[in-house]
Amino acid sequence: MENTVENQKTQFWAKRAASAISVMRDQKIAGLFPKNEGWRNVVEHELVESEAVDVLGEMLGLSVADRSDLRIAALAHDIFKRKEIEGAREKGSEEFDNSVSEQSEFLRLKGYPEEIIILTQAVGHMAFNRFINDYHSLSLSEKIMHYIDDITLRSDLVTLEKRINYLIDNPAYNDLNERGRKIYDGKTLFEVQAEISEKIQIEFAQALDIDDPAALPLVIREKIEQRIKNSS
């Protein structure tokens, strides 16, 4: 029985990857392949996020077209992750900032529509100011994109608290985290990140009649698992 479940999962994600072959080619160009170079986990992370944004988008009543854009954006949002991490190791945490604009330009050159590039820009710390100062002007798709990225740890959906604690405990992000104190009145970057996504989480939970907002990631994960079961 266990083998059957695992086979279902493998086949499900293989089909999802096959349907995203054009983005996969760009991931290869950006250095996320081959697998033996150690960056395949980023591809798996993006696949899970692409399913999660679609599930949450469906729950919140997004159109099929908007959900399709979210899927593509989720598949492409970390396409420069290797460049970002390797650059930060060599040059410092400012490379986390630089990679955002460089990734956006790469996606433009590859012909991605601007609305998808905007969605990829809705994740990470460079989007914080918009989420703080212009929250009510953000689209539902941007909020979904940002939130799902904040509850995805590797290739699993976890509570917001668990994901934030993982970032805090990761020494690779110490300098980036502390830089936030100069920008956000003494708050670290990850404290601000938690506040933003908690706000989104509460908004979504209320819209979906979920009593405990912290349970939303589990609800999304269960719906993905149900899709996998129904895929055979």
PDB file of C-alpha atoms in Angstrom:
ATOM      1  CA  MET A   1       0.000   0.000   0.000  1.00  0.00           C
ATOM      2  CA  GLU A   2       2.824   2.368   0.925  1.00  0.00           C
ATOM      3  CA  ASN A   3       4.520   1.736  -2.424  1.00  0.00           C
ATOM      4  CA  THR A   4       1.270   2.511  -4.214  1.00  0.00           C
ATOM      5  CA  VAL A   5       0.967   5.865  -2.454  1.00  0.00           C
ATOM      6  CA  GLU A   6       4.585   6.739  -3.212  1.00  0.00           C
ATOM      7  CA  ASN A   7       4.133   5.740  -6.851  1.00  0.00           C
ATOM      8  CA  GLN A   8       1.081   7.997  -7.045  1.00  0.00           C
ATOM      9  CA  LYS A   9       3.098  10.900  -5.679  1.00  0.00           C
ATOM     10  CA  THR A  10       5.986  10.251  -8.053  1.00  0.00           C
ATOM     11  CA  GLN A  11       3.704  10.042 -11.076  1.00  0.00           C
ATOM     12  CA  PHE A  12       1.744  13.121 -10.038  1.00  0.00           C
ATOM     13  CA  TRP A  13       4.814  15.329  -9.700  1.00  0.00           C
ATOM     14  CA  ALA A  14       6.393  13.875 -12.841  1.00  0.00           C
ATOM     15  CA  LYS A  15       3.308  14.903 -14.806  1.00  0.00           C
ATOM     16  CA  ARG A  16       3.389  18.354 -13.265  1.00  0.00           C
ATOM     17  CA  ALA A  17       7.048  18.718 -14.216  1.00  0.00           C
ATOM     18  CA  ALA A  18       6.362  17.545 -17.764  1.00  0.00           C
ATOM     19  CA  SER A  19       3.605  20.135 -18.157  1.00  0.00           C
ATOM     20  CA  ALA A  20       6.090  22.835 -17.118  1.00  0.00           C
ATOM     21  CA  ILE A  21       8.837  21.838 -19.534  1.00  0.00           C
ATOM     22  CA  SER A  22       9.328  25.341 -20.974  1.00  0.00           C
ATOM     23  CA  VAL A  23      10.029  26.781 -17.508  1.00  0.00           C
ATOM     24  CA  MET A  24      12.218  23.770 -16.744  1.00  0.00           C
ATOM     25  CA  ARG A  25      14.405  24.677 -19.729  1.00  0.00           C
ATOM     26  CA  ASP A  26      14.900  28.156 -18.301  1.00  0.00           C
ATOM     27  CA  GLN A  27      15.684  26.648 -14.893  1.00  0.00           C
ATOM     28  CA  LYS A  28      18.428  24.641 -16.589  1.00  0.00           C
ATOM     29  CA  ILE A  29      19.848  27.762 -18.238  1.00  0.00           C
ATOM     30  CA  ALA A  30      19.853  29.468 -14.831  1.00  0.00           C
ATOM     31  CA  GLY A  31      21.878  26.594 -13.343  1.00  0.00           C
ATOM     32  CA  LEU A  32      19.295  24.580 -11.408  1.00  0.00           C
ATOM     33  CA  PHE A  33      20.146  21.463 -13.422  1.00  0.00           C
ATOM     34  CA  PRO A  34      21.768  18.957 -13.602  1.00  0.00           C
ATOM     35  CA  LYS A  35      20.683  17.233 -10.407  1.00  0.00           C
ATOM     36  CA  ASN A  36      24.230  16.231  -9.420  1.00  0.00           C
ATOM     37  CA  GLU A  37      25.179  19.901  -8.963  1.00  0.00           C
ATOM     38  CA  GLY A  38      22.900  20.072  -5.939  1.00  0.00           C
ATOM     39  CA  TRP A  39      20.159  22.520  -6.911  1.00  0.00           C
ATOM     40  CA  ARG A  40      17.346  20.156  -7.896  1.00  0.00           C
ATOM     41  CA  ASN A  41      15.725  20.786  -4.500  1.00  0.00           C
ATOM     42  CA  VAL A  42      14.913  24.315  -5.710  1.00  0.00           C
ATOM     43  CA  VAL A  43      13.044  22.856  -8.684  1.00  0.00           C
ATOM     44  CA  GLU A  44      11.065  20.561  -6.367  1.00  0.00           C
ATOM     45  CA  HIS A  45      10.322  23.537  -4.110  1.00  0.00           C
ATOM     46  CA  GLU A  46       8.966  25.510  -7.072  1.00  0.00           C
ATOM     47  CA  LEU A  47       6.818  22.583  -8.226  1.00  0.00           C
ATOM     48  CA  VAL A  48       5.188  22.335  -4.815  1.00  0.00           C
ATOM     49  CA  GLU A  49       4.590  26.077  -4.709  1.00  0.00           C
ATOM     50  CA  SER A  50       3.005  25.989  -8.166  1.00  0.00           C
ATOM     51  CA  GLU A  51       0.487  23.440  -6.930  1.00  0.00           C
ATOM     52  CA  ALA A  52      -0.108  25.296  -3.676  1.00  0.00           C
ATOM     53  CA  VAL A  53      -0.833  28.645  -5.350  1.00  0.00           C
ATOM     54  CA  ASP A  54      -3.276  26.911  -7.656  1.00  0.00           C
ATOM     55  CA  VAL A  55      -5.054  25.207  -4.749  1.00  0.00           C
ATOM     56  CA  LEU A  56      -5.285  28.396  -2.709  1.00  0.00           C
ATOM     57  CA  GLY A  57      -6.320  30.375  -5.777  1.00  0.00           C
ATOM     58  CA  GLU A  58      -9.123  27.899  -6.425  1.00  0.00           C
ATOM     59  CA  MET A  59     -10.228  28.075  -2.779  1.00  0.00           C
ATOM     60  CA  LEU A  60     -10.391  31.880  -2.983  1.00  0.00           C
ATOM     61  CA  GLY A  61     -12.265  31.926  -6.291  1.00  0.00           C
ATOM     62  CA  LEU A  62      -9.563  33.052  -8.711  1.00  0.00           C
ATOM     63  CA  SER A  63     -10.202  32.540 -12.414  1.00  0.00           C
ATOM     64  CA  VAL A  64      -8.495  29.701 -14.265  1.00  0.00           C
ATOM     65  CA  ALA A  65      -6.426  32.267 -16.196  1.00  0.00           C
ATOM     66  CA  ASP A  66      -5.192  33.951 -13.009  1.00  0.00           C
ATOM     67  CA  ARG A  67      -4.374  30.588 -11.469  1.00  0.00           C
ATOM     68  CA  SER A  68      -2.398  29.664 -14.578  1.00  0.00           C
ATOM     69  CA  ASP A  69      -0.332  32.839 -14.231  1.00  0.00           C
ATOM     70  CA  LEU A  70       0.283  31.992 -10.577  1.00  0.00           C
ATOM     71  CA  ARG A  71       1.471  28.504 -11.503  1.00  0.00           C
ATOM     72  CA  ILE A  72       4.007  29.861 -13.974  1.00  0.00           C
ATOM     73  CA  ALA A  73       5.188  32.554 -11.561  1.00  0.00           C
ATOM     74  CA  ALA A  74       5.653  29.982  -8.794  1.00  0.00           C
ATOM     75  CA  LEU A  75       7.696  27.790 -11.122  1.00  0.00           C
ATOM     76  CA  ALA A  76       9.934  30.741 -12.019  1.00  0.00           C
ATOM     77  CA  HIS A  77      10.142  32.717  -8.767  1.00  0.00           C
ATOM     78  CA  ASP A  78      13.398  31.123  -7.566  1.00  0.00           C
ATOM     79  CA  ILE A  79      14.978  30.618 -10.952  1.00  0.00           C
ATOM     80  CA  PHE A  80      18.023  32.667  -9.869  1.00  0.00           C
ATOM     81  CA  LYS A  81      18.286  30.976  -6.458  1.00  0.00           C
ATOM     82  CA  ARG A  82      21.660  29.415  -7.270  1.00  0.00           C
ATOM     83  CA  LYS A  83      23.090  32.746  -8.429  1.00  0.00           C
ATOM     84  CA  GLU A  84      21.609  34.448  -5.360  1.00  0.00           C
ATOM     85  CA  ILE A  85      23.059  32.003  -2.826  1.00  0.00           C
ATOM     86  CA  GLU A  86      26.451  31.650  -4.476  1.00  0.00           C
ATOM     87  CA  GLY A  87      26.682  35.435  -4.892  1.00  0.00           C
ATOM     88  CA  ALA A  88      25.812  36.036  -1.229  1.00  0.00           C
ATOM     89  CA  ARG A  89      28.481  33.587  -0.116  1.00  0.00           C
ATOM     90  CA  GLU A  90      31.079  35.398  -2.193  1.00  0.00           C
ATOM     91  CA  LYS A  91      30.028  39.059  -1.941  1.00  0.00           C
ATOM     92  CA  GLY A  92      27.676  39.356   1.046  1.00  0.00           C
ATOM     93  CA  SER A  93      23.971  39.713   1.710  1.00  0.00           C
ATOM     94  CA  GLU A  94      23.521  42.600  -0.770  1.00  0.00           C
ATOM     95  CA  GLU A  95      23.442  39.942  -3.474  1.00  0.00           C
ATOM     96  CA  PHE A  96      20.023  38.881  -2.153  1.00  0.00           C
ATOM     97  CA  ASP A  97      18.831  42.342  -3.249  1.00  0.00           C
ATOM     98  CA  ASN A  98      20.608  42.388  -6.596  1.00  0.00           C
ATOM     99  CA  SER A  99      19.323  39.000  -7.706  1.00  0.00           C
ATOM    100  CA  VAL A 100      15.701  40.218  -7.721  1.00  0.00           C
ATOM    101  CA  SER A 101      16.220  42.745 -10.507  1.00  0.00           C
ATOM    102  CA  GLU A 102      18.582  40.412 -12.361  1.00  0.00           C
ATOM    103  CA  GLN A 103      16.042  37.599 -12.250  1.00  0.00           C
ATOM    104  CA  SER A 104      13.280  39.892 -13.509  1.00  0.00           C
ATOM    105  CA  GLU A 105      15.442  40.984 -16.437  1.00  0.00           C
ATOM    106  CA  PHE A 106      16.267  37.351 -17.252  1.00  0.00           C
ATOM    107  CA  LEU A 107      12.558  36.484 -17.319  1.00  0.00           C
ATOM    108  CA  ARG A 108      11.832  39.473 -19.604  1.00  0.00           C
ATOM    109  CA  LEU A 109      14.539  38.371 -22.004  1.00  0.00           C
ATOM    110  CA  LYS A 110      12.990  34.901 -22.018  1.00  0.00           C
ATOM    111  CA  GLY A 111       9.620  36.382 -22.997  1.00  0.00           C
ATOM    112  CA  TYR A 112       7.637  36.004 -19.783  1.00  0.00           C
ATOM    113  CA  PRO A 113       4.631  38.358 -19.644  1.00  0.00           C
ATOM    114  CA  GLU A 114       4.961  41.334 -17.327  1.00  0.00           C
ATOM    115  CA  GLU A 115       2.041  40.179 -15.170  1.00  0.00           C
ATOM    116  CA  ILE A 116       3.940  36.989 -14.358  1.00  0.00           C
ATOM    117  CA  ILE A 117       7.155  38.893 -13.612  1.00  0.00           C
ATOM    118  CA  ILE A 118       5.185  41.123 -11.225  1.00  0.00           C
ATOM    119  CA  LEU A 119       3.990  38.008  -9.408  1.00  0.00           C
ATOM    120  CA  THR A 120       7.559  36.710  -9.040  1.00  0.00           C
ATOM    121  CA  GLN A 121       8.447  40.073  -7.500  1.00  0.00           C
ATOM    122  CA  ALA A 122       5.764  39.614  -4.835  1.00  0.00           C
ATOM    123  CA  VAL A 123       7.931  37.174  -2.863  1.00  0.00           C
ATOM    124  CA  GLY A 124      10.875  37.850  -0.595  1.00  0.00           C
ATOM    125  CA  HIS A 125      12.144  40.834   1.350  1.00  0.00           C
ATOM    126  CA  MET A 126      12.304  43.229  -1.612  1.00  0.00           C
ATOM    127  CA  ALA A 127       8.499  43.159  -1.693  1.00  0.00           C
ATOM    128  CA  PHE A 128       8.056  44.089   1.967  1.00  0.00           C
ATOM    129  CA  ASN A 129       7.651  47.826   1.459  1.00  0.00           C
ATOM    130  CA  ARG A 130       4.780  47.305  -0.956  1.00  0.00           C
ATOM    131  CA  PHE A 131       3.083  44.908   1.441  1.00  0.00           C
ATOM    132  CA  ILE A 132       3.501  47.412   4.286  1.00  0.00           C
ATOM    133  CA  ASN A 133       2.698  50.675   2.513  1.00  0.00           C
ATOM    134  CA  ASP A 134       0.397  49.640  -0.349  1.00  0.00           C
ATOM    135  CA  TYR A 135      -1.281  46.523   0.996  1.00  0.00           C
ATOM    136  CA  HIS A 136      -4.777  47.402  -0.201  1.00  0.00           C
ATOM    137  CA  SER A 137      -3.564  48.013  -3.755  1.00  0.00           C
ATOM    138  CA  LEU A 138      -2.072  44.521  -4.043  1.00  0.00           C
ATOM    139  CA  SER A 139      -3.896  41.963  -6.146  1.00  0.00           C
ATOM    140  CA  LEU A 140      -5.211  38.765  -4.617  1.00  0.00           C
ATOM    141  CA  SER A 141      -2.729  36.871  -6.786  1.00  0.00           C
ATOM    142  CA  GLU A 142       0.201  38.827  -5.330  1.00  0.00           C
ATOM    143  CA  LYS A 143      -0.959  38.073  -1.797  1.00  0.00           C
ATOM    144  CA  ILE A 144      -1.339  34.379  -2.625  1.00  0.00           C
ATOM    145  CA  MET A 145       2.112  34.270  -4.182  1.00  0.00           C
ATOM    146  CA  HIS A 146       3.735  35.961  -1.194  1.00  0.00           C
ATOM    147  CA  TYR A 147       1.933  33.854   1.383  1.00  0.00           C
ATOM    148  CA  ILE A 148       2.598  30.484  -0.254  1.00  0.00           C
ATOM    149  CA  ASP A 149       6.304  31.262  -0.511  1.00  0.00           C
ATOM    150  CA  ASP A 150       6.322  32.011   3.214  1.00  0.00           C
ATOM    151  CA  ILE A 151       4.788  28.668   4.187  1.00  0.00           C
ATOM    152  CA  THR A 152       6.810  26.461   1.837  1.00  0.00           C
ATOM    153  CA  LEU A 153       9.893  24.875   3.363  1.00  0.00           C
ATOM    154  CA  ARG A 154      11.855  22.950   0.772  1.00  0.00           C
ATOM    155  CA  SER A 155       9.109  20.787  -0.779  1.00  0.00           C
ATOM    156  CA  ASP A 156       6.637  20.812   2.095  1.00  0.00           C
ATOM    157  CA  LEU A 157       3.946  23.166   3.339  1.00  0.00           C
ATOM    158  CA  VAL A 158       4.459  24.085   6.986  1.00  0.00           C
ATOM    159  CA  THR A 159       3.069  26.556   9.478  1.00  0.00           C
ATOM    160  CA  LEU A 160       4.184  30.138   9.088  1.00  0.00           C
ATOM    161  CA  GLU A 161       5.840  29.939  12.500  1.00  0.00           C
ATOM    162  CA  LYS A 162       7.916  26.918  11.488  1.00  0.00           C
ATOM    163  CA  ARG A 163       9.084  28.539   8.259  1.00  0.00           C
ATOM    164  CA  ILE A 164      10.069  31.792   9.965  1.00  0.00           C
ATOM    165  CA  ASN A 165      11.928  29.919  12.712  1.00  0.00           C
ATOM    166  CA  TYR A 166      13.821  27.986  10.037  1.00  0.00           C
ATOM    167  CA  LEU A 167      14.964  31.261   8.471  1.00  0.00           C
ATOM    168  CA  ILE A 168      15.955  32.726  11.834  1.00  0.00           C
ATOM    169  CA  ASP A 169      17.987  29.620  12.702  1.00  0.00           C
ATOM    170  CA  ASN A 170      19.776  29.533   9.315  1.00  0.00           C
ATOM    171  CA  PRO A 171      23.176  31.238   9.721  1.00  0.00           C
ATOM    172  CA  ALA A 172      23.302  32.010   5.991  1.00  0.00           C
ATOM    173  CA  TYR A 173      20.592  34.624   6.540  1.00  0.00           C
ATOM    174  CA  ASN A 174      21.889  36.221   9.771  1.00  0.00           C
ATOM    175  CA  ASP A 175      23.264  39.343   8.126  1.00  0.00           C
ATOM    176  CA  LEU A 176      20.222  39.795   5.900  1.00  0.00           C
ATOM    177  CA  ASN A 177      17.916  39.398   8.903  1.00  0.00           C
ATOM    178  CA  GLU A 178      19.775  41.949  11.034  1.00  0.00           C
ATOM    179  CA  ARG A 179      19.865  44.510   8.213  1.00  0.00           C
ATOM    180  CA  GLY A 180      16.149  44.901   8.745  1.00  0.00           C
ATOM    181  CA  ARG A 181      16.678  46.712  12.056  1.00  0.00           C
ATOM    182  CA  LYS A 182      17.944  49.826  10.254  1.00  0.00           C
ATOM    183  CA  ILE A 183      14.933  49.871   7.946  1.00  0.00           C
ATOM    184  CA  TYR A 184      12.023  48.749  10.123  1.00  0.00           C
ATOM    185  CA  ASP A 185      12.454  50.632  13.425  1.00  0.00           C
ATOM    186  CA  GLY A 186      14.516  47.983  15.154  1.00  0.00           C
ATOM    187  CA  LYS A 187      12.622  44.961  13.867  1.00  0.00           C
ATOM    188  CA  THR A 188      14.551  42.231  12.112  1.00  0.00           C
ATOM    189  CA  LEU A 189      13.694  41.347   8.545  1.00  0.00           C
ATOM    190  CA  PHE A 190      12.111  38.062   9.568  1.00  0.00           C
ATOM    191  CA  GLU A 191       9.991  39.726  12.250  1.00  0.00           C
ATOM    192  CA  VAL A 192       8.563  41.956   9.541  1.00  0.00           C
ATOM    193  CA  GLN A 193       8.146  38.965   7.238  1.00  0.00           C
ATOM    194  CA  ALA A 194       6.133  37.139   9.879  1.00  0.00           C
ATOM    195  CA  GLU A 195       3.884  40.158  10.454  1.00  0.00           C
ATOM    196  CA  ILE A 196       3.123  40.554   6.744  1.00  0.00           C
ATOM    197  CA  SER A 197       2.247  36.925   6.129  1.00  0.00           C
ATOM    198  CA  GLU A 198       0.287  36.635   9.360  1.00  0.00           C
ATOM    199  CA  LYS A 199      -1.864  39.528   8.132  1.00  0.00           C
ATOM    200  CA  ILE A 200      -2.439  37.751   4.822  1.00  0.00           C
ATOM    201  CA  GLN A 201      -3.112  34.470   6.593  1.00  0.00           C
ATOM    202  CA  ILE A 202      -5.792  36.026   8.800  1.00  0.00           C
ATOM    203  CA  GLU A 203      -7.425  37.671   5.781  1.00  0.00           C
ATOM    204  CA  PHE A 204      -7.529  34.387   3.866  1.00  0.00           C
ATOM    205  CA  ALA A 205      -8.754  32.377   6.859  1.00  0.00           C
ATOM    206  CA  GLN A 206     -11.616  34.801   7.375  1.00  0.00           C
ATOM    207  CA  ALA A 207     -12.566  34.615   3.697  1.00  0.00           C
ATOM    208  CA  LEU A 208     -12.558  30.810   3.887  1.00  0.00           C
ATOM    209  CA  ASP A 209     -14.308  30.502   7.282  1.00  0.00           C
ATOM    210  CA  ILE A 210     -11.297  28.795   8.848  1.00  0.00           C
ATOM    211  CA  ASP A 211     -11.406  29.330  12.619  1.00  0.00           C
ATOM    212  CA  ASP A 212      -7.678  28.936  13.219  1.00  0.00           C
ATOM    213  CA  PRO A 213      -5.635  30.924  10.671  1.00  0.00           C
ATOM    214  CA  ALA A 214      -2.485  28.983  11.603  1.00  0.00           C
ATOM    215  CA  ALA A 215      -4.163  25.831  10.244  1.00  0.00           C
ATOM    216  CA  LEU A 216      -4.410  27.214   6.694  1.00  0.00           C
ATOM    217  CA  PRO A 217      -1.137  25.630   5.458  1.00  0.00           C
ATOM    218  CA  LEU A 218      -2.378  22.214   6.611  1.00  0.00           C
ATOM    219  CA  VAL A 219      -5.689  22.729   4.789  1.00  0.00           C
ATOM    220  CA  ILE A 220      -3.813  23.553   1.568  1.00  0.00           C
ATOM    221  CA  ARG A 221      -1.496  20.562   2.003  1.00  0.00           C
ATOM    222  CA  GLU A 222      -4.453  18.221   2.534  1.00  0.00           C
ATOM    223  CA  LYS A 223      -6.063  19.489  -0.671  1.00  0.00           C
ATOM    224  CA  ILE A 224      -2.863  18.796  -2.589  1.00  0.00           C
ATOM    225  CA  GLU A 225      -2.749  15.312  -1.110  1.00  0.00           C
ATOM    226  CA  GLN A 226      -6.340  14.805  -2.227  1.00  0.00           C
ATOM    227  CA  ARG A 227      -5.410  15.864  -5.753  1.00  0.00           C
ATOM    228  CA  ILE A 228      -2.644  13.273  -5.725  1.00  0.00           C
ATOM    229  CA  LYS A 229      -5.064  10.551  -4.588  1.00  0.00           C
ATOM    230  CA  ASN A 230      -7.567  11.547  -7.271  1.00  0.00           C
ATOM    231  CA  SER A 231      -4.933  11.586 -10.010  1.00  0.00           C
ATOM    232  CA  SER A 232      -4.649   7.818 -10.432  1.00  0.00           C
TER     233      SER A 232
END
